[in-house]
Each structure stands twice: as structure tokens, then as C-alpha cells.
Coordinates of C-alpha atoms and ligand atoms in Angstrom, one line a residue:
X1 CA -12.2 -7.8 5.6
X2 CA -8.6 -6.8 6.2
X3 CA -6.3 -5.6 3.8
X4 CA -2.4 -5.3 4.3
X5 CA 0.0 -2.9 2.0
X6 CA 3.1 -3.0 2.9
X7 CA 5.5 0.0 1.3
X8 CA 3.8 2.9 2.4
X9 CA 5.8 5.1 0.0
X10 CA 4.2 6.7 -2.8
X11 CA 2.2 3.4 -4.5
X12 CA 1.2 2.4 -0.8
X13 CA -0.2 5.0 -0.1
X14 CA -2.3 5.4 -3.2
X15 CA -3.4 2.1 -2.9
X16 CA -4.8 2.6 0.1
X17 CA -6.3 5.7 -0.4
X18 CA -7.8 4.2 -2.9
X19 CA -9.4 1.0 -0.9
X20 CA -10.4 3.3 2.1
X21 CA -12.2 5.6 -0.2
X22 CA -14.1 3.3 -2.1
X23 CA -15.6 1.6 1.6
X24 CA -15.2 -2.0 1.0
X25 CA -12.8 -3.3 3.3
X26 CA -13.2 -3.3 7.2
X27 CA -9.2 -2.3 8.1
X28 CA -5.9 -1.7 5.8
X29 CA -2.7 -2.0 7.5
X30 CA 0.0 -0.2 6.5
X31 CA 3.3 -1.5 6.8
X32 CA 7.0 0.2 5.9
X33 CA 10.2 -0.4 7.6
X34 CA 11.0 3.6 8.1
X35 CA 10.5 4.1 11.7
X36 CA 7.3 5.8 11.8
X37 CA 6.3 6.3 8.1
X38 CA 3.5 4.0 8.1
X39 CA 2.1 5.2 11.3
X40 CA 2.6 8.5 9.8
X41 CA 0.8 8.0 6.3
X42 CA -2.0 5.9 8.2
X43 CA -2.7 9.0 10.4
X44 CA -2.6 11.7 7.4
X45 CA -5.3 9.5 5.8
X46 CA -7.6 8.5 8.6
X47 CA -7.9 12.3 9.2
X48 CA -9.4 12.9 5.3
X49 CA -12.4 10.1 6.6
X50 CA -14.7 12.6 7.6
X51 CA -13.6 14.4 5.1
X52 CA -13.9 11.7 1.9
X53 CA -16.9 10.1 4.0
X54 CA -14.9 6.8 4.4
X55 CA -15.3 4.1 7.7
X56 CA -12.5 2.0 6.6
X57 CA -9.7 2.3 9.2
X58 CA -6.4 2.6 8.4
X59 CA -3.7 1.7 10.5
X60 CA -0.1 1.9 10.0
X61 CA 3.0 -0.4 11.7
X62 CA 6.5 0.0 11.3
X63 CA 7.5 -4.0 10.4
X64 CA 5.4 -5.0 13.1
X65 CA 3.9 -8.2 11.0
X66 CA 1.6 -9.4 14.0
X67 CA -1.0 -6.6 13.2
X68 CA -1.2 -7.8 9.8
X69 CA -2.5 -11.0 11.0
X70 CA -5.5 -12.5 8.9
X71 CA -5.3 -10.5 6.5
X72 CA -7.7 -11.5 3.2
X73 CA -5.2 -9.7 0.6
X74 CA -1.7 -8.1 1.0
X75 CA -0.3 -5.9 -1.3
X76 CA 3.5 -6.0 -1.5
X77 CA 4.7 -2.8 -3.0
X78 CA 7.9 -2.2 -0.9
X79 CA 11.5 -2.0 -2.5
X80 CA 12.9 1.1 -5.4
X81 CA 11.5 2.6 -7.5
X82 CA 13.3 3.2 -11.2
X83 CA 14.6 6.5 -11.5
X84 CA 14.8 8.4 -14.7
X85 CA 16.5 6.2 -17.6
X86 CA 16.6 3.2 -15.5
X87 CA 14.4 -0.5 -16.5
X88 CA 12.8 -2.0 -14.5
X89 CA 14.7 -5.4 -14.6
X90 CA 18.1 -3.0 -13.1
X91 CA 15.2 -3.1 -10.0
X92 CA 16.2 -6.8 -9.3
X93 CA 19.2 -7.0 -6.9
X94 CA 17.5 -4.7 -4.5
X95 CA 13.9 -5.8 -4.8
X96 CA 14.2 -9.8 -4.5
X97 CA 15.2 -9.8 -1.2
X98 CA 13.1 -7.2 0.2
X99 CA 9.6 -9.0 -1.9
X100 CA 11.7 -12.1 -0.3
X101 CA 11.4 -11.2 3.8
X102 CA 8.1 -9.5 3.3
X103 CA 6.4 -12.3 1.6
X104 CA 7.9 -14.6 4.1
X105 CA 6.5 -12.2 7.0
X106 CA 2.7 -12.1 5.7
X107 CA 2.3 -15.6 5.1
X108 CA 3.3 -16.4 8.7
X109 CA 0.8 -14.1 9.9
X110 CA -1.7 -14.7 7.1
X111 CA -1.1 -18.3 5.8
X112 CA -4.5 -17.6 3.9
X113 CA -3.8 -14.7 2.7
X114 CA -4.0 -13.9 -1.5
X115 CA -0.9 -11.5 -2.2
X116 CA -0.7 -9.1 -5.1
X117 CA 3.0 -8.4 -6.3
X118 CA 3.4 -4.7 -7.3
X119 CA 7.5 -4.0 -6.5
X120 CA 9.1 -4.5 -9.9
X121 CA 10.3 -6.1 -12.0
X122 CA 6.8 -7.1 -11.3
X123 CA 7.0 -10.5 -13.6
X124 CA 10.1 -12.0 -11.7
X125 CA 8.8 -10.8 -8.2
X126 CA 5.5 -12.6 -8.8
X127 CA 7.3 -15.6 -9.7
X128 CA 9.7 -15.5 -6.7
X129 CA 6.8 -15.3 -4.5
X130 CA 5.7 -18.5 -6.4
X131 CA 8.9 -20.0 -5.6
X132 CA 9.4 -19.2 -2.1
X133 CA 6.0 -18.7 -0.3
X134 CA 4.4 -21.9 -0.9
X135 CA 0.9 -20.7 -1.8
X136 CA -1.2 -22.1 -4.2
X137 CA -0.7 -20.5 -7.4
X138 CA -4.3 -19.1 -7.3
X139 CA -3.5 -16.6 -4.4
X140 CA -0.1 -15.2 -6.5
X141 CA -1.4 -11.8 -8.8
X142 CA 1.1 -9.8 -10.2
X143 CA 0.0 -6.4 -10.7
X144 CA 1.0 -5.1 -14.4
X145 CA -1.7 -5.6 -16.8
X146 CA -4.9 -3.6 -15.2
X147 CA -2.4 -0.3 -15.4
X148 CA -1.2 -1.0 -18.5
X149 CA -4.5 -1.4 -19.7
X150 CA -6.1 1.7 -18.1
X151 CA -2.8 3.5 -20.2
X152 CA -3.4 1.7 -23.5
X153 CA -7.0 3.2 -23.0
X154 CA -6.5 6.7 -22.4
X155 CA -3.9 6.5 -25.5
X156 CA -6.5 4.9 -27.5
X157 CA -8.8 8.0 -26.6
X158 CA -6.3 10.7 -27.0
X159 CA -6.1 9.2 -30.8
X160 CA -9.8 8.6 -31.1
X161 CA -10.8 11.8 -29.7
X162 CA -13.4 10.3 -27.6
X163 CA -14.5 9.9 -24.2
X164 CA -12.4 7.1 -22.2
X165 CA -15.6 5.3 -21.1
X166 CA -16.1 4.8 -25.1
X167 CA -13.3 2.9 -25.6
X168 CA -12.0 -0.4 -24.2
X169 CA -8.7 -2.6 -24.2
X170 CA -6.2 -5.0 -22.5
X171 CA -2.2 -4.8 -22.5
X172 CA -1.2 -9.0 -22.0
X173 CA 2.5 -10.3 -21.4
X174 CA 5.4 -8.0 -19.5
X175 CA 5.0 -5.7 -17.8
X176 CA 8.2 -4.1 -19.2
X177 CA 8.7 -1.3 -21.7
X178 CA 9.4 -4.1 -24.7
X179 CA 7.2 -7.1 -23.4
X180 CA 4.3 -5.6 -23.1
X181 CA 1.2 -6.4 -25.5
X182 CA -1.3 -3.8 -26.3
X183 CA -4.0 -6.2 -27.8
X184 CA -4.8 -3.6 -30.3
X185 CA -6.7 -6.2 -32.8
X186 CA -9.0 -6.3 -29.8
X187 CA -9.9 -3.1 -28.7
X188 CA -12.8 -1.3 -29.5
X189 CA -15.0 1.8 -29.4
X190 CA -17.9 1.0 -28.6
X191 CA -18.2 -1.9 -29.5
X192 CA -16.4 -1.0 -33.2
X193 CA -12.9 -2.2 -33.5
X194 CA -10.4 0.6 -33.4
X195 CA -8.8 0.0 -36.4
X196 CA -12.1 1.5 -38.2
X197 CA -10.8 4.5 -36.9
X198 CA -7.2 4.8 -36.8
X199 CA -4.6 4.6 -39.2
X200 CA -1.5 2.6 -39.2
X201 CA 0.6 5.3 -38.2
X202 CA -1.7 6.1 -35.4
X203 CA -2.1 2.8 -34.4
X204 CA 1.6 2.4 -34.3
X205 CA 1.8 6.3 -32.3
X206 CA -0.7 4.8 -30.0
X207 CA 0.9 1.1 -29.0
X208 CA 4.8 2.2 -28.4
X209 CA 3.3 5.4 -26.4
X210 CA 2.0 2.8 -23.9
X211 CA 4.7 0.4 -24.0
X212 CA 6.6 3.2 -22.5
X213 CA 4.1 4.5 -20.7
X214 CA 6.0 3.9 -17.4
X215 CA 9.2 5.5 -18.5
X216 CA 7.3 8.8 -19.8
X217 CA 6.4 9.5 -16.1
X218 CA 9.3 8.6 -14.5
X219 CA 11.1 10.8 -16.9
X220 CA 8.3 13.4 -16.2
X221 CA 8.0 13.1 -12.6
X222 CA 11.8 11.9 -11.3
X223 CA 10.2 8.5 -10.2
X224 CA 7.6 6.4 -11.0
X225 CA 4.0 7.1 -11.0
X226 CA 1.7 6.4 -8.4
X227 CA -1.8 7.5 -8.5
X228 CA -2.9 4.9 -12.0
X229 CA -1.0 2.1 -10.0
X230 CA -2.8 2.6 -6.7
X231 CA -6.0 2.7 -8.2
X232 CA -5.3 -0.5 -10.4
X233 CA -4.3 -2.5 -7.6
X234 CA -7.5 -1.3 -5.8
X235 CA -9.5 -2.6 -8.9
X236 CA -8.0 -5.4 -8.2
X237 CA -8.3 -6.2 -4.0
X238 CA -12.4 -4.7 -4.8
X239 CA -12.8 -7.8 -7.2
X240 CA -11.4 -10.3 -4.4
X241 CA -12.6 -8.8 -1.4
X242 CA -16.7 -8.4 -3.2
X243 CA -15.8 -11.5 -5.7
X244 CA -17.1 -9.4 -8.2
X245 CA -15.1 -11.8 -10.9
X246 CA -14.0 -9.2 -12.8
X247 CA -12.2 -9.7 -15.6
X248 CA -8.5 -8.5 -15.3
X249 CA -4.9 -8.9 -17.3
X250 CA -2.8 -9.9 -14.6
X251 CA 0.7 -11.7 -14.1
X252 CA 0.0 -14.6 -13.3
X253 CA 1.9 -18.5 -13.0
X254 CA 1.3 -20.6 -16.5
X255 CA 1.3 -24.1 -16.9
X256 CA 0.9 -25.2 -20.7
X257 CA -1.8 -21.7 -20.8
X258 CA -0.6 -19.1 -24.0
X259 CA 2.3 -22.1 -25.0
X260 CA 4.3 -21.1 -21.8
X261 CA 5.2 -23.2 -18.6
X262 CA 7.0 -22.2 -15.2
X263 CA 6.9 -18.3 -15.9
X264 CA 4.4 -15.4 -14.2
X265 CA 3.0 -13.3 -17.1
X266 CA 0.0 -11.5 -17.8
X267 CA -2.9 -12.7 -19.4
X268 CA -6.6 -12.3 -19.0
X269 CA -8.2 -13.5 -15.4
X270 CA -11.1 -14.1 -13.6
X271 CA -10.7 -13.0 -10.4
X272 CA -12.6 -13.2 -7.2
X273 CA -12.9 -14.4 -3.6
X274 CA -10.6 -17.0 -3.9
X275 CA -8.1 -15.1 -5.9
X276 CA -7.6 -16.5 -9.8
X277 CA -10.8 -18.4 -10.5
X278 CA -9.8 -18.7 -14.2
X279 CA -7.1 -17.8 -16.7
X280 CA -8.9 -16.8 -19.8
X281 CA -7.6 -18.6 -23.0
X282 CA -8.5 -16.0 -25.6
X283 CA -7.3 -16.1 -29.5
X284 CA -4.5 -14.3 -30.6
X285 CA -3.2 -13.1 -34.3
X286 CA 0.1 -14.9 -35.2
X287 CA 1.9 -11.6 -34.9
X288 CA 0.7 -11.4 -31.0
X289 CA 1.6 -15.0 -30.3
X290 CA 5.2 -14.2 -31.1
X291 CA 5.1 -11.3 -29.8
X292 CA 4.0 -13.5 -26.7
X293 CA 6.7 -15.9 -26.5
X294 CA 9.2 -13.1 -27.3
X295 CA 8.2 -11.1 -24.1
X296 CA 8.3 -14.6 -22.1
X297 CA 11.9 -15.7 -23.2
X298 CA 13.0 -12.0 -22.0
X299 CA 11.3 -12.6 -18.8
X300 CA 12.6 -16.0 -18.6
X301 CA 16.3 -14.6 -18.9
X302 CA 15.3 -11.9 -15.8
X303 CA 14.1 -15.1 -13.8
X304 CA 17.4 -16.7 -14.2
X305 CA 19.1 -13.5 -12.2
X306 CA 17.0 -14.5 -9.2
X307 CA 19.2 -16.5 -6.7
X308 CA 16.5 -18.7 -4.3
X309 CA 16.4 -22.8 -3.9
X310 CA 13.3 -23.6 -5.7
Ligands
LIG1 N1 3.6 -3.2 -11.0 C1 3.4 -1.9 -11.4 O1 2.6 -1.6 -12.3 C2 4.1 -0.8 -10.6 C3 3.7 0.5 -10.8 C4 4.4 1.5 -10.1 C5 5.5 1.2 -9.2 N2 5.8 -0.1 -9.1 C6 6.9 -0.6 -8.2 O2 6.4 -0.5 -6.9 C7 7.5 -0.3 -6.0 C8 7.2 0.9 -5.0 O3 7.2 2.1 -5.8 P1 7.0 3.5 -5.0 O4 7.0 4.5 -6.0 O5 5.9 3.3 -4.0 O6 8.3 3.6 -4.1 P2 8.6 4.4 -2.8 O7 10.1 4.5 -2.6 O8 7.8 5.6 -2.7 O9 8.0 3.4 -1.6 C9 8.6 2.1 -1.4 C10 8.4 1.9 0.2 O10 8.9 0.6 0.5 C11 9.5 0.7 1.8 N3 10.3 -0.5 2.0 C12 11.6 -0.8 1.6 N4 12.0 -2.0 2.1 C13 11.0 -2.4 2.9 C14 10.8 -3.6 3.7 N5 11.7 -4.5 3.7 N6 9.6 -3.7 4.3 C15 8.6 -2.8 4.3 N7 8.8 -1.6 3.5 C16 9.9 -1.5 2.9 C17 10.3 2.0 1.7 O11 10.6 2.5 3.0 C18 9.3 2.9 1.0 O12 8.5 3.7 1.8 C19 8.8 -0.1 -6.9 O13 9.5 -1.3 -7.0 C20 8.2 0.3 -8.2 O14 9.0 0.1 -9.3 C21 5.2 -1.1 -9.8

């Protein structure tokens, strides 16, 4: 099956690294609009296949959108990246219009196509491909939750002092440095919730370190990361494209689910061949539930930045 990414900058290409190396789809296509980039980056890693031991090809187009034609999943990472300081809501005035025109691209080509929103700020970009694709809402993923997860974990270890396949954990709600929800009264260590473990003050060290998770390596690197969000998003396209139905936090369109209506925002999710199969209602403390509706309103007030007829 055929997978698109377009962006083929530093997330792109991760991502599909990534998806070639782990041998499950037939064909990703690249796609940037720097003349040559794609066809460039597609090249550089069809040439580690006998290397890696990969036979998924990888192609790369520069805005050509005929060769991304039935496509099972596209990835729409294209657009800027935050620099050092910057949120990613200050993304926005640059990033709707481009998620715009490429979304608009893929579905002609693909009109069954199940899109997963990367470019940020990831919340409002899922829910202007909502608005403006015409898709059922089951084949629009925003892409927020399985990396902020895999960072609440490896901070949970770090303060544990144990292995990362010990220890497990989900981040719900924004994906933004305050609207995101480490569900710390769920995670666990085997089984053991953490909070046998930790004390407050490490519980507290270990939840703002991964709300700002994001902003550490952009600060660290002079733009954001790329390797944990490749691999997360090809988590993700593995679950659709082998319908594993894999369990996975993920920004997502509610109506009436978590108390919220008309908003993307990540909670728990089945997901398989036919993109969302179910959003997971799971119970959260009171603290997390206005936590919850605090991230939403903030995403809400994002939303109303976006200019589209709905
Ligand atoms: N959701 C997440 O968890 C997450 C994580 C990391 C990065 N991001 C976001 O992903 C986006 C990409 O980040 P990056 O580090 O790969 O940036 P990058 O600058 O390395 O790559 C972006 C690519 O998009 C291309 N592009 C721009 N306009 C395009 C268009 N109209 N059509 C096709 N391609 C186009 C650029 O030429 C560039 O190659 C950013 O918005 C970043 O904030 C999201």
C-alpha cells in the first residue's frame, strides 16, 4: 500500500525513513515544493535499502500530486517549523494555507485517502482539514499525542531509574506546551502506578519537563525535533496500513466525547484500516477534566484565528 509525505524537510524525511525501514508499505512518495528536494531525499534513502535491508520504494516529486494518486495514508508535515522561543500557535499564519493547498491536492488524487496532520499548531491544522477537505471525520488524525507520550515515558524513566520498556503512559489534550495532559494518575511501571515511586516533587519535575518537551529541543537543536516525531507518525501509518488497532492518543474531531464539541484534540483511539475505529472514553480525576476543558478553550481561541468558510 502507498503512503504519501508531503514536506520532505527534516520530519518528512524521518517519517519516511522510518516506514521504509520497518517494510510494510509497498511505495512512499515524497512530496516538497523545493525544486528537487524530494527527488533528492527520496534518492539518498533508496540508496541505504540494501543497506537497511528495506524493499519499500521511495519516490520523491516536486508538487507533482498525480504520483501521489491512491494513496492509503498521507502525511502532511509541510509548512515552518518554530524556532527557538517561538509557540507553536505563532506557526498559524504561515501553516493554514500551506496544510490548506496540500490537503486540497491529496484528496483530489486520493479521495480515499486517511490523512495524518503533523504541521503545527497541530490541533487547529487537524481541524482545518476537518473543515475544508470534506472527509469523514474518521480519516482526520492529528499527530501530537503518540510523541508526547513516548516523551512523558522516557521522563517517567529518567525519574524511575528504570528501563523505558518498564514503564508506560499517555499525554491527552494539546499538543502545546500548556495544553498538554500527562495522565500521570495512569501511568505505571509495570503494571504499579508510578506514584508508588515518585514523590510529588518528582512527579511535578517529571510532568512540566514533558509539557515542554518540544521547546527543550528546539532550544537545544535551533529547530524542532525530528527523529521522535518521524517515528511516532510511523507508529501510527503501521497501525492503519496492518490494522493492528493499536491503541494511540491522537487529535482527533469530538462530538459530545471528553464534554467537548466541534474541536480536534487528543484523546485515546483505536486505530486501524479504516483510520479512527473508536475514541476511547476513559475516566479522568476532576483535576484532569479541568485541566481538559482548559487546554480545549485555549485551542478553541487558536481555531478562531483560522480564516476558511466552514
Ligand atoms: N505534530 C508534532 O508532534 C510535530 C513534531 C515536530 C514538528 N512538527 C511540525 O511539522 C512541520 C515540519 O517540521 P520540519 O522540522 O520537518 O520542517 P522543515 O522546514 O524541515 O520541513 C518542512 C518542509 O515543508 C516544505 N513545504 C513548505 N511548503 C510546502 C508546500 N506547499 N508543499 C509541499 N511542501 C512544502 C518545505 O520546503 C520543507 O522542506 C512544522 O510545522 C513543525 O512545527 C509537528
Amino acid at each position: 500500500m502507498k503512503v504519501t509525505v508531503v514536506g520532505a524537510g527534516a520530519v518528512g524525511a524521518s517519517c519516511a525513513e522510518y516506514i521504509a525501514m520497518k517494510d510494510f508499505a509497498s511505495e512512499v512518495v515524497l512530496v516538497d515544493i523545493k525544486e528537487g528536494f524530494a527527488e533528492g531525499k527520496a534518492m539518498d534513502l533508496m540508496q541505504t535499502a540494501s543497506l537497511n535491508g528495506f524493499d519499500t520504494k521511495i519516490t520523491g516529486t516536486t508538487g507533482d500530486y498525480s504520483k501521489t494518486a491512491g494513496s492509503k495514508v498521507a502525511v502532511i508535515t509541510s509548512g515552518i517549523p518554530r524556532k527557538p522561543g517561538m509557540t507553536r500557535e505563532e506557526l498559524i499564519g504561515i501553516n493554514a494555507g500551506i496544510v490548506k493547498e496540500v490537503t486540497e491536492n491529496l484528496v483530489k488524487h486520493s479521495p480515499d485517502v486517511i490523512i495524518i496532520v503533523v504541521s503545527n499548531p497541530m490541533d487547529t491544522m487537524a481541524y482545518l482539514v476537518h473543515k475544508t477537505s470534506g472527509l469523514p471525520k474518521e480519516r482526520i488524525i492529528g499527530m501530537g499525542g503518540a510523541l508526547d507520550s513516548a516523551r512523558f515515558k522516557y521522563r517517567l524513566a529518567e525519574a524511575l531509574e528504570s528501563p523505558i520498556s518498564d514503564v508506560d503512559g499517555m499525554v491527552i489534550a494539546a499538543h502545546s506546551d500548556t495544553g498538554m495532559l500527562p495522565l500521570f494518575s495512569k501511568a505505571t511501571r509495570n503494571g504499579v502506578p508510578v506514584s508508588e515511586f515518585l514523590t510529588d516533587e518528582q512527579k511535578a519535575s517529571v510532568i512540566e519537563e514533558t509539557k515542554v518537551g518540544g521547546a527543550t529541543l528546539t532550544k537545544l537543536l535551533g529547530t524542532s525535533a525530528w527523529y521522535a516525531p518521524g517515528a511516532a507518525v510511523s507508529v501510527m501509518v503501521q497501525s492503519i496500513l496492518c490494522d493492528q488497532k493499536k491503541m494511540i492518543p491522537c487529535s482527533l474531531m469530538l462530538e459530545g466525547e471528553y464534554g467537548q464539541n466541534d474541536i480536534c484534540l487528543g484523546v485515546p483511539a483505536i486505530i486501524g484500516k479504516n483510520g479512527v475505529e473508536k475514541i476511547v472514553n476513559i475516566t479522568l480525576t476532576v483535576d484532569e477534566q479541568l485541566k481538559f476543558a482548559e487546554a480545549a478553550q485555549a485551542v478553541r481561541e487558536v481555531n478562531g484565528d483560522l480564516k476558511f468558510q466552514s
